Short mmCIF file of C-alpha atoms in Angstrom, two decimals:
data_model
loop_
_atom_site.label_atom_id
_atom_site.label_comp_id
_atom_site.label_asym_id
_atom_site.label_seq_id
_atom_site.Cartn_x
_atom_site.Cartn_y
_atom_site.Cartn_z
CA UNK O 173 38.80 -62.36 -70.79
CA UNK O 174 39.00 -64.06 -67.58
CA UNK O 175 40.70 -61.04 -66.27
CA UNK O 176 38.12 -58.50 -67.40
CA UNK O 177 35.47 -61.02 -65.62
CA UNK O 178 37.37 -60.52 -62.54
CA UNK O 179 37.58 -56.85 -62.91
CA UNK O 180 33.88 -56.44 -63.80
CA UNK O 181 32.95 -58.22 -60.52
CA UNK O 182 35.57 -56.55 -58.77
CA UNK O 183 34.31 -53.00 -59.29
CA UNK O 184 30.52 -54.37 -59.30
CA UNK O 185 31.63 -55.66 -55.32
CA UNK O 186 33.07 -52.42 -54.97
CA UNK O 187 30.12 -50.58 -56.25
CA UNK O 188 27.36 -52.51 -54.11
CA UNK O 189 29.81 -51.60 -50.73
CA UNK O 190 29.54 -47.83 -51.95
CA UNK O 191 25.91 -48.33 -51.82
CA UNK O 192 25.72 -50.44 -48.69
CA UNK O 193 28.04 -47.44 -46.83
CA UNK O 194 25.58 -44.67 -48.22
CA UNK O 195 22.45 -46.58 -47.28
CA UNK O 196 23.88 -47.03 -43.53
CA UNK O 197 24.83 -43.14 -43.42
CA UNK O 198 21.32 -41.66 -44.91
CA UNK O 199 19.47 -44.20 -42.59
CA UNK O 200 21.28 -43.31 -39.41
CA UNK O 201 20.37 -39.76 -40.55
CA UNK O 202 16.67 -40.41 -40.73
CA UNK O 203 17.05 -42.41 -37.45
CA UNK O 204 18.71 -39.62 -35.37
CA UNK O 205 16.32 -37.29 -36.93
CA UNK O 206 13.17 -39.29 -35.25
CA UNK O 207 14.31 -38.58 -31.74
CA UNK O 208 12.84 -35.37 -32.95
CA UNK O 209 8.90 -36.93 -32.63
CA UNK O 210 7.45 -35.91 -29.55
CA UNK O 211 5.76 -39.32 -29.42
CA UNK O 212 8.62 -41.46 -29.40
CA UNK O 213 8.07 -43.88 -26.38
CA UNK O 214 11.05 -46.40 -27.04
CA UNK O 215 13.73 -47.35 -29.69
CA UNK O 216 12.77 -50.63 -30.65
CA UNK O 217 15.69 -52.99 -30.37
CA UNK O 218 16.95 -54.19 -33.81
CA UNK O 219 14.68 -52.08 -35.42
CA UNK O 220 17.97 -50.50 -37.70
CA UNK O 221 18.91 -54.25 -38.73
CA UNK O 222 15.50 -54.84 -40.04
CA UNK O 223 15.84 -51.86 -42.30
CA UNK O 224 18.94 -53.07 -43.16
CA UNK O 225 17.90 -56.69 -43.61
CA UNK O 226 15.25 -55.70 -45.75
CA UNK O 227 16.97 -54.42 -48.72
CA UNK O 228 19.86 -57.34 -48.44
CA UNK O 229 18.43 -60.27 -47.42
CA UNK O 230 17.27 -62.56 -50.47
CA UNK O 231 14.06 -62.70 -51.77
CA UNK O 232 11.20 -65.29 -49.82
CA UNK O 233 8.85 -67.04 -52.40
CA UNK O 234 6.07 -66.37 -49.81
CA UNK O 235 6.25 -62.76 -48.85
CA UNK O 236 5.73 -59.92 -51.68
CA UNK O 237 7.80 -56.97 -51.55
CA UNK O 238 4.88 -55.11 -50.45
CA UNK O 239 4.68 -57.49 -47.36
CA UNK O 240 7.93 -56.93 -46.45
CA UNK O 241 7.55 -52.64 -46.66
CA UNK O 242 4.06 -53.53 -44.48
CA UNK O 243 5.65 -55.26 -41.73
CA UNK O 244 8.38 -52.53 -41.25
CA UNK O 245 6.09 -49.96 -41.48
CA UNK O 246 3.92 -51.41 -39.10
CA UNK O 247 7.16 -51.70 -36.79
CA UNK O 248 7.65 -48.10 -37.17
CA UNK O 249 4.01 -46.92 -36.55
CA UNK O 250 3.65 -48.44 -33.43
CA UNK O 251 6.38 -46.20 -31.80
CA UNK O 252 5.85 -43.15 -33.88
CA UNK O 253 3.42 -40.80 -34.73
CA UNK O 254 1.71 -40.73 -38.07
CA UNK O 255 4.26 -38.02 -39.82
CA UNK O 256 7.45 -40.00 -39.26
CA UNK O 257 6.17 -43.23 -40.21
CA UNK O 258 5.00 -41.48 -43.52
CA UNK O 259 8.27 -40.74 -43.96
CA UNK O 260 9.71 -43.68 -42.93
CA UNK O 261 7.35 -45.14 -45.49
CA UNK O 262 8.92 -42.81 -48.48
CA UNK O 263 12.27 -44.07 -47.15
CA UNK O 264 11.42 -47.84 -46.96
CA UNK O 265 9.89 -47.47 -50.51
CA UNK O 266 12.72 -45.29 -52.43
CA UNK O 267 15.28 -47.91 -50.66
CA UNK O 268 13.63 -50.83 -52.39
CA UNK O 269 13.42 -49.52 -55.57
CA UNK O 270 16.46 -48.29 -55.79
CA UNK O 271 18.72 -51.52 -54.49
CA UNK O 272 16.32 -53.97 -55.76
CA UNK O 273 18.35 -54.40 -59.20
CA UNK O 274 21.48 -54.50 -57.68
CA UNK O 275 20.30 -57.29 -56.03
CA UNK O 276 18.72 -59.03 -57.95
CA UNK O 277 21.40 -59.23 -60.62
CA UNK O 278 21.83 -58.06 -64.57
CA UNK O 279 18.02 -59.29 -65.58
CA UNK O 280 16.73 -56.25 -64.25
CA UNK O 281 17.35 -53.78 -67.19
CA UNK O 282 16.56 -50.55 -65.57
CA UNK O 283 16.44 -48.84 -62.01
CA UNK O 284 13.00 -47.43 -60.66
CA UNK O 285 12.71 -43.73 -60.10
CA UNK O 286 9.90 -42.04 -57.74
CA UNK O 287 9.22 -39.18 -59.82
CA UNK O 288 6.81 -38.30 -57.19
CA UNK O 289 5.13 -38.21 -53.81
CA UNK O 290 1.75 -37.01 -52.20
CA UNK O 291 0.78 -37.16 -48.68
CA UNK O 292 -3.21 -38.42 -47.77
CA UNK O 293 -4.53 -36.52 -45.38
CA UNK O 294 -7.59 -36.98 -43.48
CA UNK O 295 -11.03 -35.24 -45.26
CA UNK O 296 -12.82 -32.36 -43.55
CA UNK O 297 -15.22 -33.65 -41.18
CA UNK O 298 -13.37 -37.29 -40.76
CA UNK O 299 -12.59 -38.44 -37.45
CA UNK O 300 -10.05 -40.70 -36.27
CA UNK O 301 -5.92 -40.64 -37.43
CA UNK O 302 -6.59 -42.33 -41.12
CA UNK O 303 -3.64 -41.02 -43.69
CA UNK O 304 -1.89 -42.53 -46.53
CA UNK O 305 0.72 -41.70 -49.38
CA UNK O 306 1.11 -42.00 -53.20
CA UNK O 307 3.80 -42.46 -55.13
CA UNK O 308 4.27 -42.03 -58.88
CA UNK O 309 7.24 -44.93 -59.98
CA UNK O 310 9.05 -45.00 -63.31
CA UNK O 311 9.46 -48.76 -63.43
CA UNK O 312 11.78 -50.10 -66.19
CA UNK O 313 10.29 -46.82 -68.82
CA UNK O 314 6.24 -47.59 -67.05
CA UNK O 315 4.97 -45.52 -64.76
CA UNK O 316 2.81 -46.69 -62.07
CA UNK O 317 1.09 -45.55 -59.39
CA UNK O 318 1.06 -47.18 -55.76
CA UNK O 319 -1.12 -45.88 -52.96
CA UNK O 320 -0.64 -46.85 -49.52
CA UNK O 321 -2.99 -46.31 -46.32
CA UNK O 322 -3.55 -46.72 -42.92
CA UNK O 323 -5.46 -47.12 -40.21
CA UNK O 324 -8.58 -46.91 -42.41
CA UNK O 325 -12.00 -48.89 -41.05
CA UNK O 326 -12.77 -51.88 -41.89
CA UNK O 327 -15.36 -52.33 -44.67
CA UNK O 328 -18.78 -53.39 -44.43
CA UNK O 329 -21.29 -55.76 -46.82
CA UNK O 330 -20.14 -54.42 -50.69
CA UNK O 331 -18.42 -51.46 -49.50
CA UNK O 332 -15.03 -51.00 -50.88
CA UNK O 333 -12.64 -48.00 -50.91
CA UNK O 334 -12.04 -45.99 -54.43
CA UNK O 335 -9.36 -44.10 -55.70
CA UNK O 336 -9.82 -41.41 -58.07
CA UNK O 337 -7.39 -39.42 -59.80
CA UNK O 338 -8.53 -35.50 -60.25
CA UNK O 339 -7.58 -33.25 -62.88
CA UNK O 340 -9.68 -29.80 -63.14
CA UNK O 341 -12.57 -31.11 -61.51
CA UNK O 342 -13.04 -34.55 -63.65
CA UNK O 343 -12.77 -37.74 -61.98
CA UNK O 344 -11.67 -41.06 -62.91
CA UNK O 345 -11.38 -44.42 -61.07
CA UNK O 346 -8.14 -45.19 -60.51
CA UNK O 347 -9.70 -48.53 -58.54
CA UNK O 348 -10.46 -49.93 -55.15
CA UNK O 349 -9.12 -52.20 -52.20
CA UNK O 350 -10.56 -53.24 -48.87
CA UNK O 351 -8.28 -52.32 -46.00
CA UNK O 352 -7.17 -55.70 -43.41
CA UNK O 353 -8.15 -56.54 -40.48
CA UNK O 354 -5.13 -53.91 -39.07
CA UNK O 355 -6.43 -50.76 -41.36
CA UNK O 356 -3.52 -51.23 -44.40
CA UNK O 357 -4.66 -51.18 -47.67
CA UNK O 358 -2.62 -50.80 -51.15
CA UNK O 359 -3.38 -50.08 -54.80
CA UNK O 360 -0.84 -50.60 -57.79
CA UNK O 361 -2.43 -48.67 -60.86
CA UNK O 362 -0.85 -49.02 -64.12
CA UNK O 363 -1.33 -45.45 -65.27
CA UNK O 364 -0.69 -46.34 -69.48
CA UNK O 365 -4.49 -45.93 -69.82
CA UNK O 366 -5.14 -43.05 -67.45
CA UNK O 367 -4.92 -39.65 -67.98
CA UNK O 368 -2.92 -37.16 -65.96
CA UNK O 369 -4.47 -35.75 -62.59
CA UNK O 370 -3.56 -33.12 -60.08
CA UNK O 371 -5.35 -34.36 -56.51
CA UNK O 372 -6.17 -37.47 -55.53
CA UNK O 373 -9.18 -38.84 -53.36
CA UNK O 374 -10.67 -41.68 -52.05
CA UNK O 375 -14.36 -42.74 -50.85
CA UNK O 376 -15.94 -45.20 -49.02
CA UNK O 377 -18.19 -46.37 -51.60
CA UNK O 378 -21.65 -48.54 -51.55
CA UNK O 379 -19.90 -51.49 -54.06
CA UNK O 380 -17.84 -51.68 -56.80
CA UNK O 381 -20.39 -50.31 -59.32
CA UNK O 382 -19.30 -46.26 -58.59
CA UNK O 383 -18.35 -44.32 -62.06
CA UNK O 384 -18.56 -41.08 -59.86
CA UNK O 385 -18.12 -40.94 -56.01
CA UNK O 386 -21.17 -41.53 -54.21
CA UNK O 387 -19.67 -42.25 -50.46
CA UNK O 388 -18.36 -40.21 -48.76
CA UNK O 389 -14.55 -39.08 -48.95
CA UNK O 390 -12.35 -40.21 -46.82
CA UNK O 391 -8.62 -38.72 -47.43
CA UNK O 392 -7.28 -36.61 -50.30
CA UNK O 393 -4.06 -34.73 -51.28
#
């Protein structure tokens, strides 16, 4: 028994270095391939180790995972233009779902899958460089549906941002945020009681009180 203890941690070790070794080679990848960006102005130093960090380094009481994919995101933004931090932010995300079991140990039963991704682009007739992304996540046999955006203006009085989820023309709310005081704003949506869509949209609206959009719209897929 003891032996086949040993074993099972040996080719668990072995397992988590495979990952570790493919997660250095697909980021260095993606990192090569942003000296691409026209925009680039400078490599931030120790940039890579966050990335790194992020998925090994154990879990803080105080910041949510979503914290921690905010604060590299925001790293990347500030040296890159809107596109590769988009998909910087697909790479930050699929990493964390993917390692986050590993790491954690055996009580998480099943991996997370993205089983898909849409890009937010800015409405017709919007100014400024707002933009977001969606992802659909198979969590543990769930699905959910997280929405990410940024540089979207701040909110006035009531108003509040709402997501709705299109399919042939009918909307539903999917719900709403209020961006901070830097333009980020995110939305978990349990999709078990919503029905399947094909675009999504979101509008600044009055208040919370919208059954139908009634602001105007401010990115959509």
């Amino acid at each position: 028994m003891k032996n086949d203890n040993k074993d099972l941690g040996e080719k668990k070790s072995l397992s988590d270095q495979s990952l570790l070794s493919d997660l250095i080679g697909a980021e260095d990848e993606i990192w090569e391939a942003m000296h691409f960006d026209f925009e680039v102005v400078e490599e931030p130093l120790g940039l890579k180790e966050e990335v790194l960090n992020f998925v090994l380094e154990s879990e803080d009481e105080n910041v949510t995972p979503w914290g921690k994919i905010k604060t590299l995101i925001q790293s990347v933004r500030n040296q890159f233009t809107p596109l590769t931090t988009s998909l910087s932010a697909a790479m930050l995300l699929g990493i964390f779902m993917l390692t986050t079991p590993l790491i954690q140990g055996p009580s998480v039963e099943k991996f997370s899958e993205i089983s898909a991704t849409m890009k937010l682009n800015v409405a017709e007739g919007e100014e400024g460089e707002v933009y977001g992304q969606a992802f659909l996540l198979n969590k543990s046999g769930k699905e959910e549906l997280v929405v990410n955006v940024f540089d979207f203006p701040q909110t006035k009085g009531q108003e509040v941002y709402q997501v709705w989820l299109i399919d042939n023309g009918q909307r539903q709310s999917a719900g709403i945020f209020r961006p901070d005081k830097e333009g980020y704003g995110v939305l978990t949506v349990d999709m078990s009681k919503l029905n399947s869509f094909d675009t999504i949209g979101i509008t600044l609206e009055p208040n919370t009180k919208s059954k139908q959009p009634r602001g105007k719209k401010i990115v959509g897929t």
